[in-house]
Short mmCIF file of C-alpha atoms in Angstrom, two decimals:
data_model
loop_
_atom_site.label_atom_id
_atom_site.label_comp_id
_atom_site.label_asym_id
_atom_site.label_seq_id
_atom_site.Cartn_x
_atom_site.Cartn_y
_atom_site.Cartn_z
CA MET A 1 -14.85 28.50 -0.43
CA SER A 2 -13.76 30.76 2.43
CA SER A 3 -11.41 33.70 1.95
CA SER A 4 -8.56 31.78 3.62
CA GLY A 5 -9.21 28.85 1.27
CA GLN A 6 -9.15 31.17 -1.72
CA LEU A 7 -5.87 32.71 -0.58
CA LYS A 8 -4.33 29.27 -0.11
CA ARG A 9 -5.52 28.21 -3.55
CA LEU A 10 -4.02 31.36 -5.09
CA PHE A 11 -0.74 30.70 -3.26
CA GLN A 12 -0.65 27.10 -4.54
CA LEU A 13 -1.25 28.23 -8.12
CA LEU A 14 1.45 30.88 -7.87
CA VAL A 15 4.10 28.56 -6.41
CA SER A 16 3.19 25.63 -8.66
CA ASN A 17 3.58 27.85 -11.73
CA LEU A 18 6.56 29.81 -10.40
CA LEU A 19 8.81 28.64 -13.23
CA THR A 20 6.33 29.91 -15.79
CA VAL A 21 5.82 33.17 -13.90
CA VAL A 22 9.60 33.81 -13.91
CA ALA A 23 10.46 32.33 -17.31
CA VAL A 24 7.85 34.16 -19.39
CA PRO A 25 9.00 37.72 -18.46
CA LEU A 26 12.65 36.73 -18.89
CA ALA A 27 11.96 35.22 -22.30
CA ALA A 28 9.98 38.28 -23.31
CA ALA A 29 12.82 40.57 -22.20
CA ALA A 30 15.36 38.47 -24.13
CA LEU A 31 13.27 38.62 -27.28
CA LEU A 32 12.86 42.37 -26.97
CA LYS A 33 16.63 42.77 -26.51
CA ALA A 34 17.33 40.56 -29.53
CA ALA A 35 14.89 42.57 -31.64
CA GLU A 36 16.57 45.76 -30.48
CA LEU A 37 20.06 44.56 -31.45
CA GLY A 38 19.11 43.12 -34.82
CA PRO A 39 20.25 39.87 -36.52
CA ASP A 40 23.58 41.23 -37.82
CA GLU A 41 24.80 42.39 -34.42
CA LEU A 42 23.64 39.15 -32.75
CA LEU A 43 25.56 37.08 -35.32
CA GLY A 44 28.61 39.22 -34.80
CA ARG A 45 28.54 38.68 -31.03
CA VAL A 46 28.26 34.92 -31.49
CA ARG A 47 31.28 34.88 -33.85
CA ALA A 48 33.25 36.90 -31.32
CA LEU A 49 32.99 34.10 -28.74
CA ARG A 50 36.09 31.98 -28.24
CA PRO A 51 35.99 28.39 -29.58
CA MET A 52 36.64 27.06 -26.06
CA HIS A 53 33.58 28.87 -24.73
CA MET A 54 31.46 27.49 -27.56
CA PHE A 55 32.78 23.97 -26.87
CA LEU A 56 32.07 24.20 -23.15
CA ALA A 57 28.61 25.65 -23.75
CA THR A 58 27.64 22.61 -25.85
CA PHE A 59 29.78 19.75 -24.45
CA VAL A 60 29.19 20.22 -20.72
CA PRO A 61 25.35 20.16 -20.88
CA ALA A 62 25.44 17.21 -23.30
CA ALA A 63 27.88 15.26 -21.10
CA ALA A 64 25.87 16.02 -17.97
CA SER A 65 22.69 14.82 -19.68
CA ILE A 66 24.32 11.56 -20.78
CA VAL A 67 25.71 10.86 -17.28
CA TYR A 68 22.30 11.55 -15.75
CA LEU A 69 20.51 9.25 -18.18
CA LYS A 70 23.04 6.47 -17.51
CA LEU A 71 23.01 6.73 -13.72
CA ARG A 72 19.35 7.41 -12.98
CA PRO A 73 17.31 4.42 -11.73
CA ARG A 74 15.20 2.61 -14.27
CA THR A 75 11.51 3.36 -14.16
CA VAL A 76 9.46 0.43 -12.86
CA TYR A 77 5.94 -0.20 -14.14
CA MET A 78 3.05 -2.33 -12.93
CA LEU A 79 1.71 -4.32 -15.86
CA ASP A 80 -1.35 -5.48 -13.89
CA TYR A 81 -2.48 -7.13 -10.67
CA ALA A 82 -5.05 -9.69 -9.53
CA CYS A 83 -6.70 -10.41 -6.17
CA PHE A 84 -7.96 -13.75 -4.86
CA ARG A 85 -11.74 -13.93 -4.55
CA PRO A 86 -12.74 -16.33 -1.74
CA PRO A 87 -15.39 -18.94 -2.61
CA PRO A 88 -18.86 -18.42 -1.06
CA ASN A 89 -18.62 -21.62 0.99
CA CYS A 90 -15.83 -20.03 3.06
CA ARG A 91 -18.07 -17.18 4.25
CA VAL A 92 -18.21 -16.62 8.03
CA PRO A 93 -21.31 -14.70 9.18
CA PHE A 94 -21.21 -13.34 12.71
CA ALA A 95 -23.66 -15.98 13.95
CA ALA A 96 -21.52 -18.83 12.59
CA PHE A 97 -18.38 -17.32 14.13
CA GLN A 98 -20.05 -17.09 17.54
CA GLU A 99 -21.53 -20.58 17.32
CA HIS A 100 -18.19 -22.17 16.50
CA ALA A 101 -16.47 -20.22 19.27
CA ARG A 102 -19.02 -21.45 21.82
CA VAL A 103 -18.73 -25.07 20.73
CA TRP A 104 -14.93 -25.11 20.94
CA PRO A 105 -14.01 -25.97 24.58
CA GLY A 106 -10.81 -23.91 24.43
CA PHE A 107 -12.87 -20.70 24.72
CA ASP A 108 -14.88 -19.87 27.82
CA GLU A 109 -18.06 -17.75 27.78
CA ARG A 110 -16.08 -14.67 28.79
CA SER A 111 -13.80 -15.05 25.74
CA VAL A 112 -16.77 -15.59 23.44
CA ARG A 113 -18.51 -12.44 24.67
CA PHE A 114 -15.29 -10.49 24.28
CA MET A 115 -14.80 -11.65 20.66
CA THR A 116 -18.47 -10.94 19.92
CA ARG A 117 -18.08 -7.33 21.07
CA LEU A 118 -14.88 -6.99 19.07
CA LEU A 119 -16.54 -8.36 15.96
CA GLU A 120 -19.51 -6.01 16.28
CA ARG A 121 -17.17 -3.01 16.51
CA SER A 122 -14.60 -4.24 13.99
CA GLY A 123 -16.08 -2.82 10.79
CA LEU A 124 -16.26 -6.29 9.20
CA GLY A 125 -19.37 -7.41 7.35
CA GLU A 126 -21.14 -10.74 7.06
CA GLU A 127 -19.29 -11.90 3.91
CA THR A 128 -15.69 -12.16 5.09
CA CYS A 129 -14.13 -15.59 4.68
CA LEU A 130 -11.99 -18.05 6.60
CA PRO A 131 -10.28 -21.09 5.02
CA SER A 132 -12.12 -24.39 4.93
CA ALA A 133 -10.04 -25.85 7.76
CA GLN A 134 -11.37 -23.16 10.11
CA HIS A 135 -14.95 -24.31 9.50
CA TYR A 136 -14.34 -27.63 11.21
CA ILE A 137 -15.07 -28.20 14.90
CA PRO A 138 -12.45 -28.18 16.24
CA PRO A 139 -10.60 -26.14 13.60
CA SER A 140 -7.88 -27.98 11.71
CA ARG A 141 -4.43 -26.40 11.93
CA ASP A 142 -2.23 -29.15 10.47
CA LEU A 143 0.46 -28.67 7.85
CA GLU A 144 -1.54 -30.21 5.00
CA SER A 145 -4.52 -27.89 5.59
CA SER A 146 -2.21 -24.87 5.86
CA ARG A 147 -0.46 -25.70 2.62
CA ALA A 148 -3.83 -26.28 0.90
CA GLU A 149 -5.01 -22.79 1.88
CA ALA A 150 -1.79 -21.21 0.63
CA GLU A 151 -1.94 -23.06 -2.69
CA LEU A 152 -5.58 -22.15 -3.28
CA ILE A 153 -4.97 -18.43 -2.73
CA ILE A 154 -1.60 -18.08 -4.43
CA PHE A 155 -2.34 -20.18 -7.50
CA SER A 156 -5.75 -18.58 -8.03
CA ALA A 157 -4.28 -15.06 -7.93
CA ILE A 158 -1.38 -15.95 -10.25
CA ASP A 159 -3.68 -17.74 -12.72
CA ASP A 160 -5.90 -14.64 -12.93
CA LEU A 161 -2.90 -12.35 -13.37
CA LEU A 162 -1.30 -14.41 -16.13
CA ALA A 163 -4.66 -14.61 -17.92
CA LYS A 164 -5.10 -10.81 -17.69
CA THR A 165 -1.61 -9.96 -18.94
CA GLY A 166 -1.07 -12.80 -21.42
CA VAL A 167 2.42 -13.27 -19.96
CA SER A 168 3.94 -16.75 -20.08
CA PRO A 169 5.50 -18.15 -16.86
CA GLN A 170 8.73 -18.54 -18.87
CA GLU A 171 8.91 -14.75 -19.22
CA ILE A 172 9.16 -14.19 -15.45
CA ASP A 173 12.69 -13.27 -14.35
CA ILE A 174 12.13 -12.43 -10.67
CA LEU A 175 9.75 -13.92 -8.09
CA VAL A 176 9.09 -12.41 -4.65
CA VAL A 177 6.54 -14.06 -2.34
CA ASN A 178 5.65 -12.82 1.14
CA CYS A 179 3.75 -14.65 3.88
CA SER A 180 4.60 -13.72 7.45
CA LEU A 181 3.31 -16.49 9.70
CA PHE A 182 3.66 -19.66 7.62
CA ALA A 183 7.02 -20.59 6.09
CA PRO A 184 7.01 -24.27 5.08
CA THR A 185 9.77 -26.22 3.35
CA PRO A 186 10.06 -26.01 0.38
CA SER A 187 9.25 -22.30 0.45
CA PHE A 188 6.29 -20.60 -1.20
CA ALA A 189 8.66 -19.30 -3.89
CA ASP A 190 9.72 -22.89 -4.68
CA MET A 191 6.05 -23.90 -4.69
CA VAL A 192 5.31 -21.31 -7.40
CA VAL A 193 8.40 -22.29 -9.41
CA ASN A 194 7.29 -25.93 -9.34
CA ARG A 195 3.64 -25.25 -10.20
CA TYR A 196 4.32 -22.96 -13.17
CA GLY A 197 7.62 -24.42 -14.38
CA LEU A 198 9.54 -21.17 -14.08
CA ARG A 199 13.01 -20.98 -15.61
CA PRO A 200 15.94 -22.44 -13.63
CA ASP A 201 17.63 -19.03 -13.49
CA VAL A 202 14.64 -17.17 -11.99
CA ARG A 203 15.64 -15.07 -8.97
CA ASN A 204 13.25 -16.10 -6.20
CA VAL A 205 12.75 -14.93 -2.62
CA HIS A 206 10.26 -15.77 0.17
CA LEU A 207 9.87 -13.07 2.82
CA ALA A 208 8.54 -14.26 6.21
CA GLY A 209 7.80 -12.50 9.49
CA MET A 210 7.58 -9.01 7.92
CA GLY A 211 3.98 -8.28 8.93
CA CYS A 212 1.07 -6.67 7.13
CA SER A 213 3.23 -4.17 5.23
CA ALA A 214 5.28 -6.94 3.61
CA GLY A 215 3.44 -6.37 0.32
CA LEU A 216 5.10 -2.98 -0.13
CA ILE A 217 8.44 -4.37 1.09
CA SER A 218 8.14 -7.00 -1.64
CA VAL A 219 7.41 -4.31 -4.23
CA GLY A 220 10.50 -2.39 -3.07
CA LEU A 221 12.65 -5.53 -3.24
CA ALA A 222 11.38 -6.39 -6.72
CA ARG A 223 12.08 -2.82 -7.84
CA ASN A 224 15.68 -3.08 -6.61
CA LEU A 225 16.20 -6.45 -8.30
CA LEU A 226 14.83 -5.06 -11.57
CA GLN A 227 17.49 -2.33 -11.49
CA VAL A 228 20.26 -4.92 -11.97
CA ALA A 229 18.33 -7.29 -14.25
CA PRO A 230 18.35 -6.90 -18.04
CA LYS A 231 16.09 -4.10 -19.24
CA GLY A 232 12.53 -5.26 -19.83
CA SER A 233 12.70 -8.03 -17.21
CA LYS A 234 9.52 -9.01 -15.38
CA ALA A 235 9.03 -9.51 -11.63
CA LEU A 236 6.12 -11.39 -10.09
CA VAL A 237 5.18 -10.29 -6.56
CA VAL A 238 2.76 -12.44 -4.54
CA SER A 239 1.37 -11.29 -1.18
CA THR A 240 -0.73 -13.37 1.22
CA GLU A 241 -1.15 -14.55 4.81
CA THR A 242 -2.08 -18.05 5.89
CA ILE A 243 -4.83 -18.15 8.51
CA THR A 244 -5.13 -21.92 9.07
CA PRO A 245 -2.19 -22.51 11.45
CA ASN A 246 -2.48 -19.16 13.20
CA TYR A 247 -5.95 -19.18 14.71
CA TYR A 248 -5.48 -18.47 18.44
CA MET A 249 -7.21 -21.05 20.66
CA GLY A 250 -6.57 -19.52 24.11
CA LYS A 251 -8.19 -17.00 26.43
CA GLU A 252 -5.79 -14.03 26.51
CA ARG A 253 -7.75 -10.96 25.42
CA ALA A 254 -4.76 -9.24 23.81
CA MET A 255 -4.35 -12.29 21.56
CA LEU A 256 -8.02 -12.77 20.61
CA LEU A 257 -8.33 -9.67 18.41
CA PRO A 258 -6.57 -11.21 15.34
CA ASN A 259 -9.20 -13.98 15.34
CA CYS A 260 -11.85 -11.33 14.75
CA LEU A 261 -10.02 -9.28 12.13
CA PHE A 262 -7.84 -11.48 9.92
CA ARG A 263 -9.43 -13.21 6.94
CA MET A 264 -8.16 -15.12 3.90
CA GLY A 265 -6.91 -13.17 0.90
CA GLY A 266 -3.99 -12.69 -1.46
CA ALA A 267 -2.80 -10.77 -4.50
CA ALA A 268 -0.35 -11.14 -7.38
CA VAL A 269 1.34 -8.19 -9.10
CA LEU A 270 3.48 -8.13 -12.25
CA LEU A 271 6.21 -5.47 -12.46
CA SER A 272 8.61 -4.66 -15.30
CA THR A 273 11.12 -2.06 -16.47
CA SER A 274 9.33 -2.06 -19.81
CA GLY A 275 6.36 0.29 -20.03
CA ALA A 276 4.65 -1.63 -22.85
CA ASN A 277 1.01 -2.27 -21.88
CA ALA A 278 1.68 -1.02 -18.35
CA ARG A 279 -1.17 0.04 -16.06
CA PHE A 280 0.76 2.08 -13.45
CA ARG A 281 4.17 3.66 -12.94
CA LEU A 282 5.90 3.18 -9.59
CA ALA A 283 6.96 6.64 -8.44
CA ARG A 284 8.23 6.12 -4.87
CA VAL A 285 8.71 3.49 -2.18
CA VAL A 286 9.50 4.79 1.31
CA ARG A 287 10.13 2.39 4.22
CA THR A 288 10.17 3.36 7.91
CA LEU A 289 11.27 0.98 10.67
CA THR A 290 10.94 1.85 14.38
CA GLY A 291 12.04 -1.54 15.73
CA GLY A 292 15.00 0.00 17.54
CA LYS A 293 12.59 0.89 20.34
CA ASP A 294 11.48 -1.97 22.58
CA GLY A 295 7.88 -0.73 22.75
CA ALA A 296 7.60 -0.65 18.96
CA TYR A 297 9.35 -4.00 18.54
CA ARG A 298 6.98 -5.82 20.91
CA CYS A 299 3.68 -4.12 20.09
CA VAL A 300 2.80 -6.89 17.59
CA TYR A 301 4.46 -10.00 18.96
CA GLN A 302 3.95 -13.69 18.29
CA GLU A 303 4.23 -15.70 21.49
CA GLU A 304 2.73 -18.44 23.64
CA ASP A 305 0.25 -17.78 26.43
CA ASP A 306 0.59 -19.46 29.82
CA ARG A 307 -1.17 -22.58 28.45
CA GLY A 308 1.13 -22.94 25.47
CA ASN A 309 -1.31 -21.57 22.87
CA VAL A 310 0.50 -19.60 20.15
CA GLY A 311 -0.97 -16.29 19.00
CA ILE A 312 -0.26 -12.67 18.12
CA ASN A 313 -0.20 -10.37 21.12
CA LEU A 314 -1.36 -6.84 20.22
CA SER A 315 -0.13 -4.25 22.70
CA LYS A 316 -2.41 -1.53 24.05
CA ASP A 317 0.22 0.93 22.74
CA LEU A 318 -0.27 -0.23 19.15
CA MET A 319 -2.05 2.91 17.92
CA SER A 320 0.49 5.19 19.57
CA VAL A 321 3.36 3.26 18.00
CA ALA A 322 1.60 3.28 14.62
CA GLY A 323 1.12 7.05 14.90
CA ASP A 324 4.83 7.60 15.54
CA ALA A 325 5.76 5.36 12.61
CA LEU A 326 3.31 7.21 10.36
CA LYS A 327 4.78 10.59 11.32
CA ALA A 328 8.27 9.36 10.48
CA ASN A 329 7.10 7.92 7.19
CA ILE A 330 5.22 11.00 5.98
CA THR A 331 8.17 13.18 7.03
CA ALA A 332 10.30 11.19 4.61
CA MET A 333 7.57 10.87 1.97
CA GLY A 334 6.40 14.50 2.00
CA PRO A 335 9.40 16.17 0.32
CA LEU A 336 9.31 13.55 -2.44
CA VAL A 337 5.66 13.97 -3.44
CA LEU A 338 4.22 17.22 -2.09
CA PRO A 339 4.03 20.30 -4.35
CA ALA A 340 6.35 23.19 -3.56
CA SER A 341 3.51 25.26 -2.09
CA GLU A 342 2.85 22.69 0.67
CA GLN A 343 6.55 22.31 1.40
CA LEU A 344 6.95 26.08 1.76
CA LEU A 345 4.00 26.29 4.15
CA PHE A 346 5.40 23.44 6.24
CA ALA A 347 8.87 25.05 6.30
CA ALA A 348 7.41 28.41 7.34
CA SER A 349 5.44 26.74 10.14
CA PHE A 350 8.54 24.88 11.33
CA ILE A 351 10.67 28.03 11.39
CA ALA A 352 7.95 30.00 13.17
CA ARG A 353 7.71 27.35 15.89
CA ARG A 354 11.48 27.21 16.37
CA VAL A 355 12.32 30.90 16.10
CA VAL A 356 9.21 32.94 16.91
CA ASN A 357 6.90 31.06 19.22
CA ARG A 358 6.60 27.37 20.09
CA GLY A 359 2.90 27.93 20.60
CA VAL A 360 2.40 28.33 16.84
CA LYS A 361 0.27 25.45 15.61
CA PRO A 362 2.28 23.14 13.32
CA TYR A 363 1.13 23.01 9.72
CA ILE A 364 -0.05 19.59 8.60
CA PRO A 365 0.74 19.17 4.89
CA ASP A 366 -2.27 18.55 2.68
CA PHE A 367 -1.46 15.26 0.92
CA ARG A 368 -4.67 15.64 -1.07
CA THR A 369 -2.68 18.01 -3.28
CA ALA A 370 -0.29 15.15 -4.13
CA PHE A 371 -2.69 12.21 -4.53
CA GLU A 372 -6.15 11.56 -5.89
CA HIS A 373 -6.58 8.15 -4.22
CA PHE A 374 -5.57 6.75 -0.84
CA CYS A 375 -5.20 3.03 -0.06
CA ILE A 376 -4.76 2.68 3.71
CA HIS A 377 -4.07 -0.79 5.05
CA ALA A 378 -7.40 -2.23 6.22
CA GLY A 379 -5.90 -3.34 9.52
CA GLY A 380 -8.97 -2.37 11.51
CA ARG A 381 -11.47 0.38 12.13
CA ALA A 382 -9.17 2.25 14.52
CA VAL A 383 -6.31 2.34 12.00
CA ILE A 384 -8.49 3.82 9.27
CA ASP A 385 -10.09 6.31 11.68
CA GLU A 386 -6.71 7.52 12.91
CA LEU A 387 -5.25 8.01 9.44
CA GLN A 388 -8.36 9.79 8.23
CA ARG A 389 -8.05 12.20 11.14
CA SER A 390 -4.27 12.65 10.84
CA LEU A 391 -4.32 13.28 7.09
CA THR A 392 -7.64 15.21 7.12
CA LEU A 393 -9.13 12.91 4.49
CA SER A 394 -12.78 12.87 3.48
CA ASP A 395 -15.07 9.88 3.89
CA GLU A 396 -14.86 9.23 0.15
CA GLN A 397 -11.06 9.20 0.27
CA VAL A 398 -11.04 6.41 2.88
CA GLU A 399 -14.03 4.63 1.39
CA ALA A 400 -11.91 2.00 -0.36
CA SER A 401 -10.24 1.06 2.94
CA ARG A 402 -13.48 0.88 4.93
CA MET A 403 -15.31 -1.13 2.28
CA THR A 404 -12.40 -3.54 1.86
CA LEU A 405 -12.39 -4.15 5.61
CA HIS A 406 -16.17 -4.67 5.52
CA ARG A 407 -16.20 -7.05 2.55
CA PHE A 408 -12.93 -8.98 2.93
CA GLY A 409 -11.66 -8.22 6.45
CA ASN A 410 -7.98 -7.70 7.22
CA THR A 411 -6.22 -9.70 4.51
CA SER A 412 -2.82 -8.52 5.80
CA SER A 413 -0.25 -7.62 3.12
CA SER A 414 -2.73 -8.00 0.24
CA SER A 415 -5.37 -5.56 1.56
CA LEU A 416 -3.95 -2.60 -0.39
CA TRP A 417 -4.57 -4.36 -3.70
CA TYR A 418 -8.21 -5.07 -2.81
CA GLU A 419 -8.55 -1.33 -2.11
CA LEU A 420 -7.00 -0.38 -5.45
CA ALA A 421 -9.37 -2.85 -7.11
CA TYR A 422 -12.30 -1.15 -5.35
CA VAL A 423 -11.33 2.27 -6.70
CA GLU A 424 -11.12 0.84 -10.22
CA ALA A 425 -14.31 -1.20 -9.89
CA LYS A 426 -16.19 2.01 -8.99
CA GLY A 427 -14.84 3.70 -12.15
CA ARG A 428 -12.91 6.40 -10.28
CA MET A 429 -9.43 5.85 -11.73
CA ARG A 430 -8.33 8.25 -14.45
CA ARG A 431 -5.18 8.51 -16.52
CA GLY A 432 -2.60 10.52 -14.56
CA ASP A 433 -4.25 9.89 -11.18
CA ARG A 434 -1.82 9.34 -8.32
CA VAL A 435 -2.30 6.64 -5.66
CA TRP A 436 -0.76 6.52 -2.20
CA MET A 437 -0.54 3.08 -0.56
CA ILE A 438 0.19 3.07 3.20
CA GLY A 439 0.92 -0.19 5.02
CA PHE A 440 1.64 -1.00 8.66
CA GLY A 441 3.33 -4.11 9.98
CA SER A 442 5.03 -5.75 12.92
CA GLY A 443 8.53 -4.67 13.74
CA PHE A 444 7.14 -1.91 13.83
CA LYS A 445 6.97 -0.69 10.23
CA CYS A 446 5.14 1.92 8.18
CA ASN A 447 5.76 1.67 4.44
CA SER A 448 4.48 3.78 1.54
CA ALA A 449 4.32 3.45 -2.21
CA ALA A 450 3.23 6.07 -4.73
CA TRP A 451 1.83 5.07 -8.13
CA GLU A 452 0.72 7.00 -11.19
CA CYS A 453 -2.01 5.59 -13.42
CA ILE A 454 -0.96 5.19 -17.05
CA ARG A 455 -3.87 3.19 -18.38
CA PRO A 456 -7.21 3.05 -16.52
CA PRO A 457 -9.27 -0.13 -16.68
CA PRO A 458 -12.04 -0.42 -19.26
CA ALA A 459 -15.56 0.69 -18.36
CA ASN A 460 -16.25 -2.71 -16.80
CA GLY A 461 -13.07 -2.53 -14.72
CA GLY A 462 -14.60 -4.57 -11.91
CA ALA A 463 -15.38 -7.56 -14.15
CA GLY A 464 -13.47 -10.63 -13.05
CA GLY A 465 -11.91 -8.90 -10.06
CA PRO A 466 -12.62 -9.40 -6.36
CA TRP A 467 -15.49 -6.89 -6.49
CA ALA A 468 -17.13 -8.37 -9.58
CA THR A 469 -20.25 -9.64 -7.82
CA CYS A 470 -20.63 -6.96 -5.17
CA ALA A 471 -19.25 -3.59 -6.34
CA HIS A 472 -22.78 -2.44 -7.17
CA ARG A 473 -23.76 -2.90 -3.50
CA TYR A 474 -21.01 -0.65 -2.19
CA PRO A 475 -20.49 1.66 -0.43
CA VAL A 476 -22.62 0.43 2.43
CA GLU A 477 -23.62 2.45 5.47
CA ILE A 478 -21.62 1.39 8.50
CA PRO A 479 -23.67 1.77 11.71
CA ASP A 480 -22.43 4.30 14.23
CA VAL A 481 -21.56 1.54 16.69
CA LEU A 482 -18.95 0.35 14.23
CA LYS A 483 -17.56 3.75 13.36
CA HIS A 484 -17.36 5.03 16.90
#
């Protein structure tokens, strides 16, 4: 470690233990003073105090403590989570993707070559999956096929979660389902209520059109609903995206990229205000919306091309917009999670730039001091690259995101849970470890959630999860053409 690194480490230790550094000498001085006065004189001074002073000294702190305990938000815990594992027959190797694209008359050779180049540079592997309807020529995009995909993913994830937790469907008080691009009638929430026979008084919500960060929005909504529900209530959060009706069949380059990135996936999470048998504690949820700016609002936009084909248009300004949203989000998140030493360094840098010299390089807070694990939305290679650079993360710290993109592709709002499952499948989660989830979505949004591990998985943590059959093969080496 360099001398500057050693100085920074010493500064962090000093600031982090400032209370101890100040309290210990004060306590020692008080003890010395008490020993000097003697017990008789101390007792005499206490008796000399007025009754009103004694009352205030005991009542005010007690009353303040009671008010604080009554008004503070309830702690929300994650009991467990489960991710959908696509069946092998849904696998889409690169060669199959290219062959189907060439056979479909809606794509010309120029579009096929463009998608081939995108796929080769995407960071996806050969095992990502598309729903069965997308394996037909031409692909099926009807309502029945779309609903079949949604039911397969959602019911499989919920079945796994209920089996892991031993929770009965009748114990679920709140249900939040998110799927951005497919909102049938009845809603997905009604579909789950019907399948599992949930209670008639269950609070249920279906969020649509919220983009890839809707999973964290759903967690935030469930947390808020749990605050007003009876203590110990349980909230089921289900996150997915339906690929079947949203495969773009035109020739606009800006709308072809989602075809190469998005793959089938979903996750179910069980939250509660009771910590019994909980796996994680929810520490923070921070949401940032930049949709007030036209450029941000339209950078991920569902529309028709000039031939009437519906798709998602990704603006060339997407990374710039995402960077601005990230800056706003970490500005709000930083003071809530960073240790005092990092906040002091940031404040000193800010003051120096404003007062002394604008040429002073701004200090980028080191979020590695606040978190042990990072789950960055696997939206694409460029997204992961940019966040790794911005947050100065190591290759190991973004490994979960890169490997999730390689194995499962961009599964939209559920990708963060596949990444958390990767960390646990590799045996890296420890009690007390902190996890930062960062999601991006249309609108444009950047949302964060901070978790603290209460109970790590058993030694075979990957068993039964999405990485059960492949964790031993990861991490894989991604060729330079994909990383750069």
